[in-house]
PDB file of C-alpha atoms in Angstrom:
ATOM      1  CA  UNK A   1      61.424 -54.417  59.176  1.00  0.00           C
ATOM      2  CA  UNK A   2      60.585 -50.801  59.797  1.00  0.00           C
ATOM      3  CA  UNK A   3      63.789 -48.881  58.989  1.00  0.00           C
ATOM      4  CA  UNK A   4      66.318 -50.108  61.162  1.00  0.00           C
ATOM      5  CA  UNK A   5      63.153 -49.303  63.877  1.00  0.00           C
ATOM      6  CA  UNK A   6      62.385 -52.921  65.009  1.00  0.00           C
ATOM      7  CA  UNK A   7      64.900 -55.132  65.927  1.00  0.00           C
ATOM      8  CA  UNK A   8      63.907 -58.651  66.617  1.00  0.00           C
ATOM      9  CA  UNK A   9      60.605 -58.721  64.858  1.00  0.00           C
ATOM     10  CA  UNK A  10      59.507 -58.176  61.044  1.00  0.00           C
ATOM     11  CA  UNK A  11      57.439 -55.388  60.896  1.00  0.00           C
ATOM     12  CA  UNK A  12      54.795 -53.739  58.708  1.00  0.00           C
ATOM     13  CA  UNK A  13      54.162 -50.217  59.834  1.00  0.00           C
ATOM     14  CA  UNK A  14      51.103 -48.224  59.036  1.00  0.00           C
ATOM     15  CA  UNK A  15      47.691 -46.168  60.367  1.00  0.00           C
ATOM     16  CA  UNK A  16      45.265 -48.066  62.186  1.00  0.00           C
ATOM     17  CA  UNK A  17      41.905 -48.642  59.925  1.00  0.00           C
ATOM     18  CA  UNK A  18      39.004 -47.347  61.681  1.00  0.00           C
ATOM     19  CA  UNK A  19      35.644 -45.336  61.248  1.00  0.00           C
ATOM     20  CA  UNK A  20      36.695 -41.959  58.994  1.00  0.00           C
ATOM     21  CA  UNK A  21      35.061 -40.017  61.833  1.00  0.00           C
ATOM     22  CA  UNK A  22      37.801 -40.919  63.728  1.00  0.00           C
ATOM     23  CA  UNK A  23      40.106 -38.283  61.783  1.00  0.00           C
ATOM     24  CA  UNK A  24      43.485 -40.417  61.811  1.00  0.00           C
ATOM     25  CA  UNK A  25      45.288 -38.669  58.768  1.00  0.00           C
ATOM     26  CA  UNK A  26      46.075 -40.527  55.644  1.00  0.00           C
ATOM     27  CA  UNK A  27      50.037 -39.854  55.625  1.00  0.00           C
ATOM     28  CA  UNK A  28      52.372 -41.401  57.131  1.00  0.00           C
ATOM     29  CA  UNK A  29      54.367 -37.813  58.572  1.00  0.00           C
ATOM     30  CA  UNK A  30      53.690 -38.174  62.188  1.00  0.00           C
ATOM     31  CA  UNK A  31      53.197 -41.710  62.738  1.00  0.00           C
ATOM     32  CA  UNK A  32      55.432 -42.980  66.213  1.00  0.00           C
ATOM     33  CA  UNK A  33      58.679 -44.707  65.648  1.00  0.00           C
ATOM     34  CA  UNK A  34      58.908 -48.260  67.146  1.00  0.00           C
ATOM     35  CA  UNK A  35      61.633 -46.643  69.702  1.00  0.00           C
ATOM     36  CA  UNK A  36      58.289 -44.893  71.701  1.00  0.00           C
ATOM     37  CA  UNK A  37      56.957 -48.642  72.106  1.00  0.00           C
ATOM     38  CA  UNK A  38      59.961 -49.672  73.453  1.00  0.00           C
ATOM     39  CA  UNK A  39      60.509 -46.805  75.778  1.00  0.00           C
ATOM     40  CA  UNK A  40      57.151 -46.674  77.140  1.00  0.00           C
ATOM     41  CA  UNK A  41      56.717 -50.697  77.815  1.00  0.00           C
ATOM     42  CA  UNK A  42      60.148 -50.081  79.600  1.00  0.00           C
ATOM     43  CA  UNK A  43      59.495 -47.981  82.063  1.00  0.00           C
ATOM     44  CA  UNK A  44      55.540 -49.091  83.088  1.00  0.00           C
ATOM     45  CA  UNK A  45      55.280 -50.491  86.170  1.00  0.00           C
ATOM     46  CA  UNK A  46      52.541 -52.689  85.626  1.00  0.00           C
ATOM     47  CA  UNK A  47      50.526 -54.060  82.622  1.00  0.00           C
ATOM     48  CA  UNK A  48      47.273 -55.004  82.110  1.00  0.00           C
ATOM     49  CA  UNK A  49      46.886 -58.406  80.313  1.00  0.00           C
ATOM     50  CA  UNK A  50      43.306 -59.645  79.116  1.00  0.00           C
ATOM     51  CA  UNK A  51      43.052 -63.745  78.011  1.00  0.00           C
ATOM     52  CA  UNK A  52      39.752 -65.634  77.272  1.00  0.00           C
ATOM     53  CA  UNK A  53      38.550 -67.993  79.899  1.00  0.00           C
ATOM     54  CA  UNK A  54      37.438 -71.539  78.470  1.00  0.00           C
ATOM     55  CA  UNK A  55      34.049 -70.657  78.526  1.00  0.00           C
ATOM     56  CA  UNK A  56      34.525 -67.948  76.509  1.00  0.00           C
ATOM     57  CA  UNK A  57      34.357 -64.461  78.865  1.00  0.00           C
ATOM     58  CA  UNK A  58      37.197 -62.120  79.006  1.00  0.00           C
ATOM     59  CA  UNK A  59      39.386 -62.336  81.833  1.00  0.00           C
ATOM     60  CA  UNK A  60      41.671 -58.898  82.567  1.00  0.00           C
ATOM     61  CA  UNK A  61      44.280 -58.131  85.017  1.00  0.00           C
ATOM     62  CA  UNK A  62      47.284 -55.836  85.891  1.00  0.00           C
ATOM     63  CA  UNK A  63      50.557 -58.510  85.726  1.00  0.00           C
ATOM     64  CA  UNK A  64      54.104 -57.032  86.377  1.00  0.00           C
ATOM     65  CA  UNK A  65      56.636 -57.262  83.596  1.00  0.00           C
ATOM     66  CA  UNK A  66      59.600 -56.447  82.449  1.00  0.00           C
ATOM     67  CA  UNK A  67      60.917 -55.402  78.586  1.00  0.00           C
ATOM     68  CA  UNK A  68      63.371 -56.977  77.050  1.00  0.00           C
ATOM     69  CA  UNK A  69      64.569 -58.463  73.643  1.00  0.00           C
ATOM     70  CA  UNK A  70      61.911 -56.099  72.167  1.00  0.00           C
ATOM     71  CA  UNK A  71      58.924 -58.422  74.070  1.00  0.00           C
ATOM     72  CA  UNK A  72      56.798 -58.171  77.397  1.00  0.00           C
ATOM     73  CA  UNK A  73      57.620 -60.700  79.713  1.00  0.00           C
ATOM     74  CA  UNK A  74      55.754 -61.799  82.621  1.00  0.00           C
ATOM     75  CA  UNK A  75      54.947 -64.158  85.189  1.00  0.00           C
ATOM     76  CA  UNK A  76      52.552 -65.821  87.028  1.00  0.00           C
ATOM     77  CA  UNK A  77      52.149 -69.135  88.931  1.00  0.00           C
ATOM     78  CA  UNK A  78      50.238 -71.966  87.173  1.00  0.00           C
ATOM     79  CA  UNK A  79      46.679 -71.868  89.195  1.00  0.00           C
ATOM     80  CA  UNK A  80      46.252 -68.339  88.502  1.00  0.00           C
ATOM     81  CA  UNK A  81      43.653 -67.785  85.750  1.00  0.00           C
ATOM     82  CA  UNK A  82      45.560 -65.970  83.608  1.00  0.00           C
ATOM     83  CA  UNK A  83      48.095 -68.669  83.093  1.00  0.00           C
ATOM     84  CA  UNK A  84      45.542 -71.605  83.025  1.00  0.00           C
ATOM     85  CA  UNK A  85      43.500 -69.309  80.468  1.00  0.00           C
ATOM     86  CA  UNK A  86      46.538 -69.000  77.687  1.00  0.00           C
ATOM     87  CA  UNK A  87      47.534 -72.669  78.734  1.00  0.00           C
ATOM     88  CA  UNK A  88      43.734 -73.518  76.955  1.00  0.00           C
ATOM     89  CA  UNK A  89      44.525 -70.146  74.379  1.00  0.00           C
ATOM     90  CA  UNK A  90      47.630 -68.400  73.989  1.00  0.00           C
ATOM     91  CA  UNK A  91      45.695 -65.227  72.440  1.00  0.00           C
ATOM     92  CA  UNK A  92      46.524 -62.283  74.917  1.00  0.00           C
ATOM     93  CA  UNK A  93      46.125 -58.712  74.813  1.00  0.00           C
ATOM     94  CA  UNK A  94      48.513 -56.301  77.045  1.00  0.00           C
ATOM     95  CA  UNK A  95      47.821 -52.555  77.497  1.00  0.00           C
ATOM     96  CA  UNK A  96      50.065 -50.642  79.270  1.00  0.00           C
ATOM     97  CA  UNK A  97      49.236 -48.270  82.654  1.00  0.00           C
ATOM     98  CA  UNK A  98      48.653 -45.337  80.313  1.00  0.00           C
ATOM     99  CA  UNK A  99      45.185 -44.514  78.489  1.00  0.00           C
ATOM    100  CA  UNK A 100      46.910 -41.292  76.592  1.00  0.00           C
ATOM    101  CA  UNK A 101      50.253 -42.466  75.730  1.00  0.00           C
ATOM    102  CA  UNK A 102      48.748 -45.665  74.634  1.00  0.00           C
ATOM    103  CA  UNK A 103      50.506 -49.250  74.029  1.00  0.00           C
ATOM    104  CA  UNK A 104      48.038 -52.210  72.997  1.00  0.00           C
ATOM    105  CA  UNK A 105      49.709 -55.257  72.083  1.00  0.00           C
ATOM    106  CA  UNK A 106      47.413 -57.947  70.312  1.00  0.00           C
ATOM    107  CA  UNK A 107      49.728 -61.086  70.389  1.00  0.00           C
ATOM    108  CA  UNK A 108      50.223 -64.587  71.911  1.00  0.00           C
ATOM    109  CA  UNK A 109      51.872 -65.689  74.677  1.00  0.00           C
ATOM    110  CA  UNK A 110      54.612 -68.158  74.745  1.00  0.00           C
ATOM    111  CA  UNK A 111      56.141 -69.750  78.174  1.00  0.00           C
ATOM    112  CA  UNK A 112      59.824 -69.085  78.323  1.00  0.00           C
ATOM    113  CA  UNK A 113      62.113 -72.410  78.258  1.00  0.00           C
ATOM    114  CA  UNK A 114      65.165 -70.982  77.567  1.00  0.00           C
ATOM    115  CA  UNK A 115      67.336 -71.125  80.974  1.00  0.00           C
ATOM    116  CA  UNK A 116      69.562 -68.301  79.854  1.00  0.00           C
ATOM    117  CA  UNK A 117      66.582 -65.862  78.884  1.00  0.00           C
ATOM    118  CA  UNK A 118      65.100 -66.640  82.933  1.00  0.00           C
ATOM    119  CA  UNK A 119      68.028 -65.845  84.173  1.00  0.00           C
ATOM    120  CA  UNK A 120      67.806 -61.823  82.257  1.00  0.00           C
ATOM    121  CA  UNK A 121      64.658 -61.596  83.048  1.00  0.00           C
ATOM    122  CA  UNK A 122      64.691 -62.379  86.818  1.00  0.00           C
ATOM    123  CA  UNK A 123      67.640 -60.045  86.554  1.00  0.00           C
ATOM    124  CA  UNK A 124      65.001 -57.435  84.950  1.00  0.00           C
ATOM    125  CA  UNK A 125      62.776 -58.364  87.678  1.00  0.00           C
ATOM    126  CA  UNK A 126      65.477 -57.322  90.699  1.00  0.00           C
ATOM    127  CA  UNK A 127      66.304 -54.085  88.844  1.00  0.00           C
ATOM    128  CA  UNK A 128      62.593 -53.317  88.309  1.00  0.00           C
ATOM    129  CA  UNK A 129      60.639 -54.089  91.358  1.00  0.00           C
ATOM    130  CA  UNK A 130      63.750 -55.669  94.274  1.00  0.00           C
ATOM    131  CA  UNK A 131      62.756 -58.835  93.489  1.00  0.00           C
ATOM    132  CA  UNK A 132      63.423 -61.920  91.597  1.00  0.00           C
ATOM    133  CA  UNK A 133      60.562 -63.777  89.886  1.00  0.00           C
ATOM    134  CA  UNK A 134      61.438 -66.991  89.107  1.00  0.00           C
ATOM    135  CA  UNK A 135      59.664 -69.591  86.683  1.00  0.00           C
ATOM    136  CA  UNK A 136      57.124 -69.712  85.085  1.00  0.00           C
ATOM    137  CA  UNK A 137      57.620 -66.990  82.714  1.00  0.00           C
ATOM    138  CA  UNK A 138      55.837 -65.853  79.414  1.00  0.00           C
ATOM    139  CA  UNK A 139      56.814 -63.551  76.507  1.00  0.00           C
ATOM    140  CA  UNK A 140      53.823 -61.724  74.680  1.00  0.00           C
ATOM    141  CA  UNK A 141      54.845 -62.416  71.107  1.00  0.00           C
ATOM    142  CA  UNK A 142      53.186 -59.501  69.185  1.00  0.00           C
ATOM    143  CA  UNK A 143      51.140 -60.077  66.119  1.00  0.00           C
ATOM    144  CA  UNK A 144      50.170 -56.562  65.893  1.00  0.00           C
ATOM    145  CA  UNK A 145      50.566 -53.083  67.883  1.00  0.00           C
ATOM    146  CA  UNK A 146      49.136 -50.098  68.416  1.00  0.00           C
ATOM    147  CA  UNK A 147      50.156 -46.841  69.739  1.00  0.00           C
ATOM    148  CA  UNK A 148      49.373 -43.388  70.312  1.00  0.00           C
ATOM    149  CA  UNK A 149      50.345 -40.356  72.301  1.00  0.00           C
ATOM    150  CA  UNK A 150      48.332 -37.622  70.733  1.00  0.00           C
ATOM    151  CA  UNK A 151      45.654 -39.551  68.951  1.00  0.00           C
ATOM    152  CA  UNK A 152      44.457 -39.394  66.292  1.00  0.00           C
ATOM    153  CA  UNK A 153      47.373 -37.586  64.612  1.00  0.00           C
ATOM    154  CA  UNK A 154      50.491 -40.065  65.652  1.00  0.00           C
ATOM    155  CA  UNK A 155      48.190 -43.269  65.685  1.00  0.00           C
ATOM    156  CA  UNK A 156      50.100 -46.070  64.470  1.00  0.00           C
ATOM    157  CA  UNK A 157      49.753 -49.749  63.882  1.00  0.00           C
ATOM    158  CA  UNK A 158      52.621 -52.653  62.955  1.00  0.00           C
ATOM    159  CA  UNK A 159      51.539 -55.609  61.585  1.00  0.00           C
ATOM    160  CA  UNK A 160      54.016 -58.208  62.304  1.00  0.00           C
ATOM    161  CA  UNK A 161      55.196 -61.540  59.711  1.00  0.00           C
TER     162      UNK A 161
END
């Protein structure tokens, strides 16, 4: 856990390993607290998600969603081809709206069976957008996370266990 930063999840925080040239400082000073991923996938309207299709080829998309429990949750009915693409692999990446205040999450996703979980996030749903969902849903379980709002000084990466 980072801190008492992320609640659900444990959490290894640290700088994002890239090409020196980059210039993302050493320290740890100015790295972002988990709170800015949480605020920022909470109030994004929409999301894009990428999966693999099963021949291989990227397949990308903007999904609503809601944030909750620390998790992007979304839906989407089974013949679309984002849902038949993380039936075959679960691997999923979601970006949120923003290309400067940046949220990548590098996860898996995992259809929601829990009865009392669709029931908050369909309520999510009618506070968000007016509407209700309804089944199938999916939680993006994140494996690790990066974020940035004034890159390449507060670029920060969690690694989760």
């Amino acid at each position: 856990m980072v801190g008492n930063d992320v609640t659900e999840y444990d959490a290894h925080r640290s700088r994002p390993v890239t090409e020196e040239s980059y210039g993302i400082p050493d320290e740890e000073g100015e790295m972002l607290s988990w709170t800015f991923v949480r605020d920022a996938m909470a109030e994004d309207q929409n999301y894009w998600l990428c999966t693999t299709r099963p021949d291989g080829h990227p397949h990308v998309r903007p999904v609503w969603g809601v944030w909750v429990d620390d998790a992007l949750h979304c839906g989407g009915g089974e013949r679309t081809r984002w849902v038949q693409n993380i039936q075959a692999d679960s691997r999923i990446v979601a970006h949120r709206e923003s290309g400067e205040a940046v949220v990548i999450i590098e996860g898996v996703a995992e259809r929601v069976t829990d009865t009392d979980l669709e029931e908050r996030l369909d309520t999510a749903y009618q506070g968000k957008y007016g509407i209700q969902h309804g089944t199938p849903f999916f939680t993006v379980r994140p494996k690790t996370v990066f974020a940035w709002s004034d890159y390449p000084n507060d670029a920060t990466r969690w690694q989760f266990g």
